[in-house]
CSV table of C-alpha atoms in Angstrom, one decimal:
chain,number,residue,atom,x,y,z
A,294,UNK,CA,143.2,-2.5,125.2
A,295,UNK,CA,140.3,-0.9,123.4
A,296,UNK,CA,137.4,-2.6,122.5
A,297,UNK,CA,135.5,-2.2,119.4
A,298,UNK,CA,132.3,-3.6,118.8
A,299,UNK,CA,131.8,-4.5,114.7
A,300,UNK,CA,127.9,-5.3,113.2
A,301,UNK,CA,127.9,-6.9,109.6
A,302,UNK,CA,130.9,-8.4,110.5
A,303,UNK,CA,130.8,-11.5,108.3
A,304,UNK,CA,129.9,-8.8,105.1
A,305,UNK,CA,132.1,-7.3,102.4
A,306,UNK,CA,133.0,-3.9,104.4
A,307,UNK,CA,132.6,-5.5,107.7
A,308,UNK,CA,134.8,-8.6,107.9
A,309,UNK,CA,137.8,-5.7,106.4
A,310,UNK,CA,137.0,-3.4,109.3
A,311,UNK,CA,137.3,-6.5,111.5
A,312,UNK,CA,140.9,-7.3,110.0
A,313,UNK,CA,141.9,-3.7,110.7
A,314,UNK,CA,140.8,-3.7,114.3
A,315,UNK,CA,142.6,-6.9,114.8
A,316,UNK,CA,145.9,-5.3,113.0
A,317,UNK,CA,145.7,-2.3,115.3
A,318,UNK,CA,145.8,-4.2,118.5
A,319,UNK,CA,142.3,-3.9,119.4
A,320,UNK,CA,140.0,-6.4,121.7
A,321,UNK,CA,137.5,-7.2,118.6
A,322,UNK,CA,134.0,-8.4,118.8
A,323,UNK,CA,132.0,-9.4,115.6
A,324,UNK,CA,128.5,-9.0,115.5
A,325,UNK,CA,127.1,-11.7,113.7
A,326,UNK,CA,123.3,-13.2,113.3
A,327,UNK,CA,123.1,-17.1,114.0
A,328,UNK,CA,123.1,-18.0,110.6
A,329,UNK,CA,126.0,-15.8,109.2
A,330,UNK,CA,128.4,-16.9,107.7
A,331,UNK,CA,132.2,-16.8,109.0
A,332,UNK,CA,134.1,-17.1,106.2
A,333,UNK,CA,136.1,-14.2,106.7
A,334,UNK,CA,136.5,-14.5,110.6
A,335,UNK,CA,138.6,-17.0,110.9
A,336,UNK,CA,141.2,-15.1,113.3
A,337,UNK,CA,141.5,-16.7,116.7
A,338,UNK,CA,141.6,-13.4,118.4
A,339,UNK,CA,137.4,-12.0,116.9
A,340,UNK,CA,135.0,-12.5,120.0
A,341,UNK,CA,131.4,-12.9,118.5
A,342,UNK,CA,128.4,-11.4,119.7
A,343,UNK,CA,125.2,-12.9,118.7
A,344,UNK,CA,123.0,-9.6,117.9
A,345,UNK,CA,118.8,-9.5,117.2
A,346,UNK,CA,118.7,-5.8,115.4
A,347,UNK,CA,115.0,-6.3,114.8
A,348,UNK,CA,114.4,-6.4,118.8
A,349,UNK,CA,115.7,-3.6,121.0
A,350,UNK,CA,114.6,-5.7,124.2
A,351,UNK,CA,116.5,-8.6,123.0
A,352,UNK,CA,119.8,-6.0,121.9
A,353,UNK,CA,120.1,-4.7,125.5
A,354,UNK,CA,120.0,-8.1,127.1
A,355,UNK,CA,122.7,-9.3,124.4
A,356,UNK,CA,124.9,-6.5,125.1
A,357,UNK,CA,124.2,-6.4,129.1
A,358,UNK,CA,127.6,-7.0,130.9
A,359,UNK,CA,129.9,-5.7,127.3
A,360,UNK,CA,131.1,-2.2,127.8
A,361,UNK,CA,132.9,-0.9,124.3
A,362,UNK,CA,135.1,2.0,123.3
A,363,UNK,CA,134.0,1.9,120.0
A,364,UNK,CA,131.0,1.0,117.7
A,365,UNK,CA,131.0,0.9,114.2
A,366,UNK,CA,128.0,-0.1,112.5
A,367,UNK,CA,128.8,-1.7,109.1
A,368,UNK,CA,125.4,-4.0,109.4
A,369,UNK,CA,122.4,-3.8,106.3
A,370,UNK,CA,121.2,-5.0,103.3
A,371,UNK,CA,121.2,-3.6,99.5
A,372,UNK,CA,118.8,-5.8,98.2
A,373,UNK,CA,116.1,-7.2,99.5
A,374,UNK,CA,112.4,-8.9,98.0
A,375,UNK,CA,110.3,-6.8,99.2
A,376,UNK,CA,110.6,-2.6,99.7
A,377,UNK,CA,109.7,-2.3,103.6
A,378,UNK,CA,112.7,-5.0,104.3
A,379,UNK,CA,115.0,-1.9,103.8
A,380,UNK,CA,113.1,0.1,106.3
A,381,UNK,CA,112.5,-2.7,109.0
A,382,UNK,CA,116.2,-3.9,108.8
A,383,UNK,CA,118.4,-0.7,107.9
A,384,UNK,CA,116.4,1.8,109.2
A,385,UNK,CA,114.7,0.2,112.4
A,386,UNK,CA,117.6,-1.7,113.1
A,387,UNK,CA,119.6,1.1,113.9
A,388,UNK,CA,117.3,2.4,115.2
A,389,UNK,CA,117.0,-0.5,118.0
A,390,UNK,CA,120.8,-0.6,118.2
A,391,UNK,CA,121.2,3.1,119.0
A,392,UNK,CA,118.6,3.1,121.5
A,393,UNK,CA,120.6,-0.2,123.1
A,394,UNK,CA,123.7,1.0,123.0
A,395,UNK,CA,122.5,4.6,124.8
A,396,UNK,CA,120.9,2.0,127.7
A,397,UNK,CA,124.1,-0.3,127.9
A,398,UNK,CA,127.3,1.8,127.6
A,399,UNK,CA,128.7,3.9,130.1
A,400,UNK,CA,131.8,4.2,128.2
A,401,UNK,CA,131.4,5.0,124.2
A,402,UNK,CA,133.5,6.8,122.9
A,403,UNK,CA,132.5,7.4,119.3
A,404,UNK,CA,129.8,5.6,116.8
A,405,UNK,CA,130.6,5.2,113.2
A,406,UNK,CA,127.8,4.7,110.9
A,407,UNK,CA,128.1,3.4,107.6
A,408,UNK,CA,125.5,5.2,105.4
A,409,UNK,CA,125.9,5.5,101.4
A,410,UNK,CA,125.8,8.5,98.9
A,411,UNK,CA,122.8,7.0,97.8
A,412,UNK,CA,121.0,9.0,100.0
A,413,UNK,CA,121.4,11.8,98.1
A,414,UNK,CA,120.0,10.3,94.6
A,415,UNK,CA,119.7,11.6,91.4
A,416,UNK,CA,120.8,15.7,91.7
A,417,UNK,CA,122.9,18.2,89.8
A,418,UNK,CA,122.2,15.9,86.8
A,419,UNK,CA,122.4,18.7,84.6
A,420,UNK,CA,126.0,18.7,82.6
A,421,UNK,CA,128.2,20.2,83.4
A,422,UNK,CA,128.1,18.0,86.4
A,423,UNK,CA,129.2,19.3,90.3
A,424,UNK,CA,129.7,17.7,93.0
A,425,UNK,CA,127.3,16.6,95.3
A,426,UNK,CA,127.8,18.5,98.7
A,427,UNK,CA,126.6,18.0,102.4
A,428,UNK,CA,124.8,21.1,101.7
A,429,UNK,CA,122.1,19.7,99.3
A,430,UNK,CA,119.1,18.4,99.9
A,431,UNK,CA,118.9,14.5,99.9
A,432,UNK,CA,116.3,13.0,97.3
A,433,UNK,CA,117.1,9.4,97.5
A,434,UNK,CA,115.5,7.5,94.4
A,435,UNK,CA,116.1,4.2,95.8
A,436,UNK,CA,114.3,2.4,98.7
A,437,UNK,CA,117.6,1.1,100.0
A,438,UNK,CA,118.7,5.1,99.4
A,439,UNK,CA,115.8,6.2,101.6
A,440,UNK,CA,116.0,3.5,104.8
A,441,UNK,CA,119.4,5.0,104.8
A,442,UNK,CA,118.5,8.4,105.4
A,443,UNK,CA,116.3,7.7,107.7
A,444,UNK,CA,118.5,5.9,109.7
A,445,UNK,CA,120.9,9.0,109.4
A,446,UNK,CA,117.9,11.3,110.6
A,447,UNK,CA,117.2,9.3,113.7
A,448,UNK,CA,121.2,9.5,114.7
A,449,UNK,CA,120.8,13.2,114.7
A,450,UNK,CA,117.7,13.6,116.7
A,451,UNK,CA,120.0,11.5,119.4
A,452,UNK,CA,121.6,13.7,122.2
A,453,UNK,CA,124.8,13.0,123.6
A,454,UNK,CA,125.5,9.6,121.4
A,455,UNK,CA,128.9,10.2,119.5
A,456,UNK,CA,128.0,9.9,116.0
A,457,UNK,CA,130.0,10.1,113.2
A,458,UNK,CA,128.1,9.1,109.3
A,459,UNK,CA,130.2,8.0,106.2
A,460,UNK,CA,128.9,7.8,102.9
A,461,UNK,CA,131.1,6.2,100.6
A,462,UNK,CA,129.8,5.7,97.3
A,463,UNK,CA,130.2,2.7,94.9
A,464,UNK,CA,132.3,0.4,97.4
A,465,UNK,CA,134.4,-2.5,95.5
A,466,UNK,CA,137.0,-4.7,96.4
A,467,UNK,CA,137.7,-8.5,96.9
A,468,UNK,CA,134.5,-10.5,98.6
A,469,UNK,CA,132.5,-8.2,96.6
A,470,UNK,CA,129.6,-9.4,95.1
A,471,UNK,CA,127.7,-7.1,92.5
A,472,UNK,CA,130.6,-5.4,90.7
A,473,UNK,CA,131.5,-8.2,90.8
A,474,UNK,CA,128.9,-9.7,88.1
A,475,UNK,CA,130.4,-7.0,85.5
A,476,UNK,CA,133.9,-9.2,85.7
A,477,UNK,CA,132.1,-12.5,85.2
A,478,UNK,CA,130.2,-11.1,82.5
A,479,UNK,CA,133.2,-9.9,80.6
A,480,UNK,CA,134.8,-13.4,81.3
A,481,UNK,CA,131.8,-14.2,79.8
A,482,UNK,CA,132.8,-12.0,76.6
A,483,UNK,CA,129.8,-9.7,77.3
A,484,UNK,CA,130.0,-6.0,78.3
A,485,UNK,CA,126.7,-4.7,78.5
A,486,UNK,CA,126.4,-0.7,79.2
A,487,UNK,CA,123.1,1.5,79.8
A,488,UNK,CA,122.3,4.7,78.3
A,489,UNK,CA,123.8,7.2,76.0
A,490,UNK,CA,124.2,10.2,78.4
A,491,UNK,CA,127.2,11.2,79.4
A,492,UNK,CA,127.6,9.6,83.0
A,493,UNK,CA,130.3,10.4,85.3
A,494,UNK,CA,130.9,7.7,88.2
A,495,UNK,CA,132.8,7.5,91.0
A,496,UNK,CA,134.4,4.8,93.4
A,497,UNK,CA,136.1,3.7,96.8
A,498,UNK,CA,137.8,0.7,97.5
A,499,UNK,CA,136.8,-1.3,100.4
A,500,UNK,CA,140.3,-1.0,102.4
A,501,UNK,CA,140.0,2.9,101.9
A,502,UNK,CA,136.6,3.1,103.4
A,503,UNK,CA,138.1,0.9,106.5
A,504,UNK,CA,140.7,3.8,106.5
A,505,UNK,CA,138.1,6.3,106.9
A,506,UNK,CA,136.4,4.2,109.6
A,507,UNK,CA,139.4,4.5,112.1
A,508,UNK,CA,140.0,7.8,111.0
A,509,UNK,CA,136.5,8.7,112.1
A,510,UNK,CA,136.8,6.7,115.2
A,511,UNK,CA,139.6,8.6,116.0
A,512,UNK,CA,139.0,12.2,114.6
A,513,UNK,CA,135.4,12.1,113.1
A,514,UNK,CA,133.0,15.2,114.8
A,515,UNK,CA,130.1,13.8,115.8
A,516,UNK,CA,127.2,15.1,114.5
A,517,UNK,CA,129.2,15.3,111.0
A,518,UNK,CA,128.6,13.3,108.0
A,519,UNK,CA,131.6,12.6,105.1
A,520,UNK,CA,131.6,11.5,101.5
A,521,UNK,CA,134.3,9.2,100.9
A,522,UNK,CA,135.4,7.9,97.1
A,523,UNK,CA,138.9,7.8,96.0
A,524,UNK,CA,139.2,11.8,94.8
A,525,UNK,CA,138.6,10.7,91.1
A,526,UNK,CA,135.9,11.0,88.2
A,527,UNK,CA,135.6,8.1,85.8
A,528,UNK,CA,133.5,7.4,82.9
A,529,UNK,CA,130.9,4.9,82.4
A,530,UNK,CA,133.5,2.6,80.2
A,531,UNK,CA,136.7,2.9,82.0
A,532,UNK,CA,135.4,0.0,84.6
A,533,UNK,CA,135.2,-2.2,82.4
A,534,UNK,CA,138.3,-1.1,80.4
A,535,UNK,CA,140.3,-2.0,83.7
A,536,UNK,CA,139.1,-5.5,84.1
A,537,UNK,CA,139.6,-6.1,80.5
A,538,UNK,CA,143.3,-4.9,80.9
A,539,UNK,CA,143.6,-7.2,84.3
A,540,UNK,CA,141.8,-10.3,82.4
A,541,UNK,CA,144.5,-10.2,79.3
A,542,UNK,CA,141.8,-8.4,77.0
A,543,UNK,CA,139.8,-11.5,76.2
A,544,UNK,CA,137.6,-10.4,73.2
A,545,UNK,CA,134.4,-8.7,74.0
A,546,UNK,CA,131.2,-7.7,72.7
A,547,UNK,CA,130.3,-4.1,73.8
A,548,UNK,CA,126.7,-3.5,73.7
A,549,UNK,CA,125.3,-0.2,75.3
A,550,UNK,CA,121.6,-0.2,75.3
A,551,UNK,CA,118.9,2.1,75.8
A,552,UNK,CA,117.9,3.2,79.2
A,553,UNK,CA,114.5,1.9,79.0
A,554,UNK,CA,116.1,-1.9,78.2
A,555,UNK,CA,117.0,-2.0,81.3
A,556,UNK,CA,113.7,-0.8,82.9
A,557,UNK,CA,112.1,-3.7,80.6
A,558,UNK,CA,114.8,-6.2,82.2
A,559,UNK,CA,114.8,-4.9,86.1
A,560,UNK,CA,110.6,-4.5,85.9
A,561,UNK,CA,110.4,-8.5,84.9
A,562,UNK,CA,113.7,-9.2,87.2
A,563,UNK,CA,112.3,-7.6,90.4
A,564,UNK,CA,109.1,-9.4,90.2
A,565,UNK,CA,110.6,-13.2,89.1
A,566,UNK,CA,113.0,-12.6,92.3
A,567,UNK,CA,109.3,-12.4,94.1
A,568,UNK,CA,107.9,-15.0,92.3
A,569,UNK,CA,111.3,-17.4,93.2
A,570,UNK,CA,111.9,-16.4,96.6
A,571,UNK,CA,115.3,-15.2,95.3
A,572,UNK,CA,117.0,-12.1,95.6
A,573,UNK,CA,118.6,-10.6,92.5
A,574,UNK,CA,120.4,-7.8,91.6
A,575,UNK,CA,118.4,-6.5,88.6
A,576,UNK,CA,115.7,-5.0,90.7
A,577,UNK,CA,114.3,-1.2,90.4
A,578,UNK,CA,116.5,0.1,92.8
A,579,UNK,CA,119.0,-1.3,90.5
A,580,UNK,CA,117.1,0.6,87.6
A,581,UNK,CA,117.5,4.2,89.5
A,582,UNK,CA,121.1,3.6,90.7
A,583,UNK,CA,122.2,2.4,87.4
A,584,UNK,CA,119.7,5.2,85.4
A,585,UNK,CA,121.9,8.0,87.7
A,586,UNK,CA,124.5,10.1,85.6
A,587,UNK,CA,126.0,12.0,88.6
A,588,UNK,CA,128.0,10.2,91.4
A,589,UNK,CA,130.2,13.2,91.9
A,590,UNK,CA,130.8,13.8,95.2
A,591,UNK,CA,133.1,16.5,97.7
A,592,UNK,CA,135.4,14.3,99.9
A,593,UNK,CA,137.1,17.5,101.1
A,594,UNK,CA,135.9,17.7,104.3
A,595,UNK,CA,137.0,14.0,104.8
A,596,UNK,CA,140.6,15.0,103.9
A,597,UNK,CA,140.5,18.1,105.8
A,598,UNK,CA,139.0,16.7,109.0
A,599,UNK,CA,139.4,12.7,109.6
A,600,UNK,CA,143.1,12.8,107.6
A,601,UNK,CA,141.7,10.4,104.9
A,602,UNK,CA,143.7,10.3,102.0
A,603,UNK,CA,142.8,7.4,99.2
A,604,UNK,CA,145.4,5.0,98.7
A,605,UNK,CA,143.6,3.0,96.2
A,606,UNK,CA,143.1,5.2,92.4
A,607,UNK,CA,140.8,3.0,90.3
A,608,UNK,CA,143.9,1.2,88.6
A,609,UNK,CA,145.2,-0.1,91.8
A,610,UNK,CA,142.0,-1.4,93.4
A,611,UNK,CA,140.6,-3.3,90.0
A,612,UNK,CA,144.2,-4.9,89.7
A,613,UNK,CA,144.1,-6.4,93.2
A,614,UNK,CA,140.2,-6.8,93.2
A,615,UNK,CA,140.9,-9.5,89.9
A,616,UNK,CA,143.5,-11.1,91.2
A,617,UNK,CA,141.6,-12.4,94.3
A,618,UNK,CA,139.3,-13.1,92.6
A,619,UNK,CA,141.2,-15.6,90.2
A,620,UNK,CA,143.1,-16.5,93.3
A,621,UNK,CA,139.9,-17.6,95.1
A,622,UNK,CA,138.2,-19.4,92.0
A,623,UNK,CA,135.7,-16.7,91.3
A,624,UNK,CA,136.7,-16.2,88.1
């Protein structure tokens, strides 16, 4: 039986790559911190692994005596209080776990890393807009954007350490928090909308990027990196037009707003989430990933290399994204 080892285990992405493994037949071990939560690991069959990614000494004792097929590495944080968190806990923890994992395991056999098109920021903003493509030069506008690439730049400095990067781009599904807020505030009979330029998005449901994970475990290049999304373009509207649909068109007041509104309201958000101790999610990364017109990306090389193929169009994934969460009292 193969054995997969899963970080972020208990998050969004992590606890549906931990179902899949389970569904596959694998011997599964969930990574978990002591205070995470295990909502979503509930199967009998998930081993947990208490994991300290902000101490490599500590990693290799933790893992000492485990020998795994398979890594993938789903653990990180979008949001944080302060800018150097993304470093120290994206960055330097893989960092630390790569460096573990190279002393431990005799036996890997491939190492999926779960990275984000945010890396690559704000480029080919000028209309008509291309596709962003593995060839251009990243200039990531965000701090959780640039901990990201340099975790990616470590991995490729790494010799012999089977590596394979996805970067999926706007990730949504059920257990999802931040797209989340847009369905609660239409509940709320508020769509609220930034900036008048034309902005073409993109998106990938969660159980698509979990297909591209096994796919990469299985197929993935090491030393390659992938853009995943589900092979469309949408518009900044059609989002919200979906969850309107799903939610029985409750009326709605649509209220687009000038891009420097929302500077005004993530400036005074990211620094009452310092002053409170709380993390929110109008902060100025939020202001620079939300400011981008361009999410275009080129999944081809997915397609033609791991075998991914989205199952999930837009339509699909917002109908059964709203329905869990009425099902589960979110909304």
């Amino acid at each position: 039986m193969e054995k997969i080892l899963i970080t972020g285990a208990s998050g969004f992405i992590g606890s549906f790559i931990v179902e899949e493994a389970l569904s596959q037949g694998m011997d599964v071990w969930a990574a978990v911190r002591r205070s995470s939560s295990r909502e979503w690991l509930q199967d009998d069959r998930i081993h947990f692994l208490e994991l300290n990614l902000s101490s490599e000494e500590q990693l290799r004792r933790q893992l000492d005596g485990h020998q795994f097929d398979y890594v993938v590495h789903a653990a990180g944080v979008t949001k944080c209080l302060h800018k150097a968190d993304f470093h120290t806990i994206n960055t330097e923890g893989t960092e630390h776990l790569a460096h573990a994992l190279i002393a431990t395991q005799t036996s890997l056999r491939k190492f999926v890393y779960l990275s984000s098109l945010s890396v690559f920021g704000a480029i080919r903003e000028q209309q008509p807009y291309e596709e962003i493509r593995e060839t251009d030069r990243p200039q990531p506008n965000t701090a959780y954007g640039q901990s990201k690439l340099e975790a990616e730049h470590f991995l490729s400095t790494l010799t012999n350490f089977p590596c394979v990067v996805l970067r999926p781009t706007g990730v949504y599904g059920p257990r999802e928090k931040d797209y989340f807020l847009m369905a609660q505030s239409i509940k709320r009979h508020v769509d609220f909308a930034v900036g008048f330029k034309r902005q073409d998005i993109t998106f990938v449901y969660v159980k698509d990027v979990v297909q591209a994970v096994f796919h990469a475990l299985q197929r993935g290049k090491p030393g390659r990196h992938y853009f995943l999304s589900d092979g469309a373009v949408y518009q900044s509207e059609t989002f919200s037009n979906l969850i309107l649909d799903e939610m029985g068109h409750p009326w709605c007041l649509r209220i687009k707003a000038p891009i420097w509104v929302l500077r005004v309201v993530t400036f005074f958000g990211e620094h009452i989430g310092r002053l409170t101790g709380s993390i929110t999610a109008l902060n100025n990364d939020k202001y620079n990933i939300l400011k981008q017109r361009n999410w275009r990306c080129d999944i081809q090389p997915a397609r033609r290399e791991l075998g991914y193929e989205p199952q999930y169009p837009l339509s699909r994934g917002v109908r059964e994204t709203i329905a869990w969460y009425r099902e589960h009292k979110w909304l």
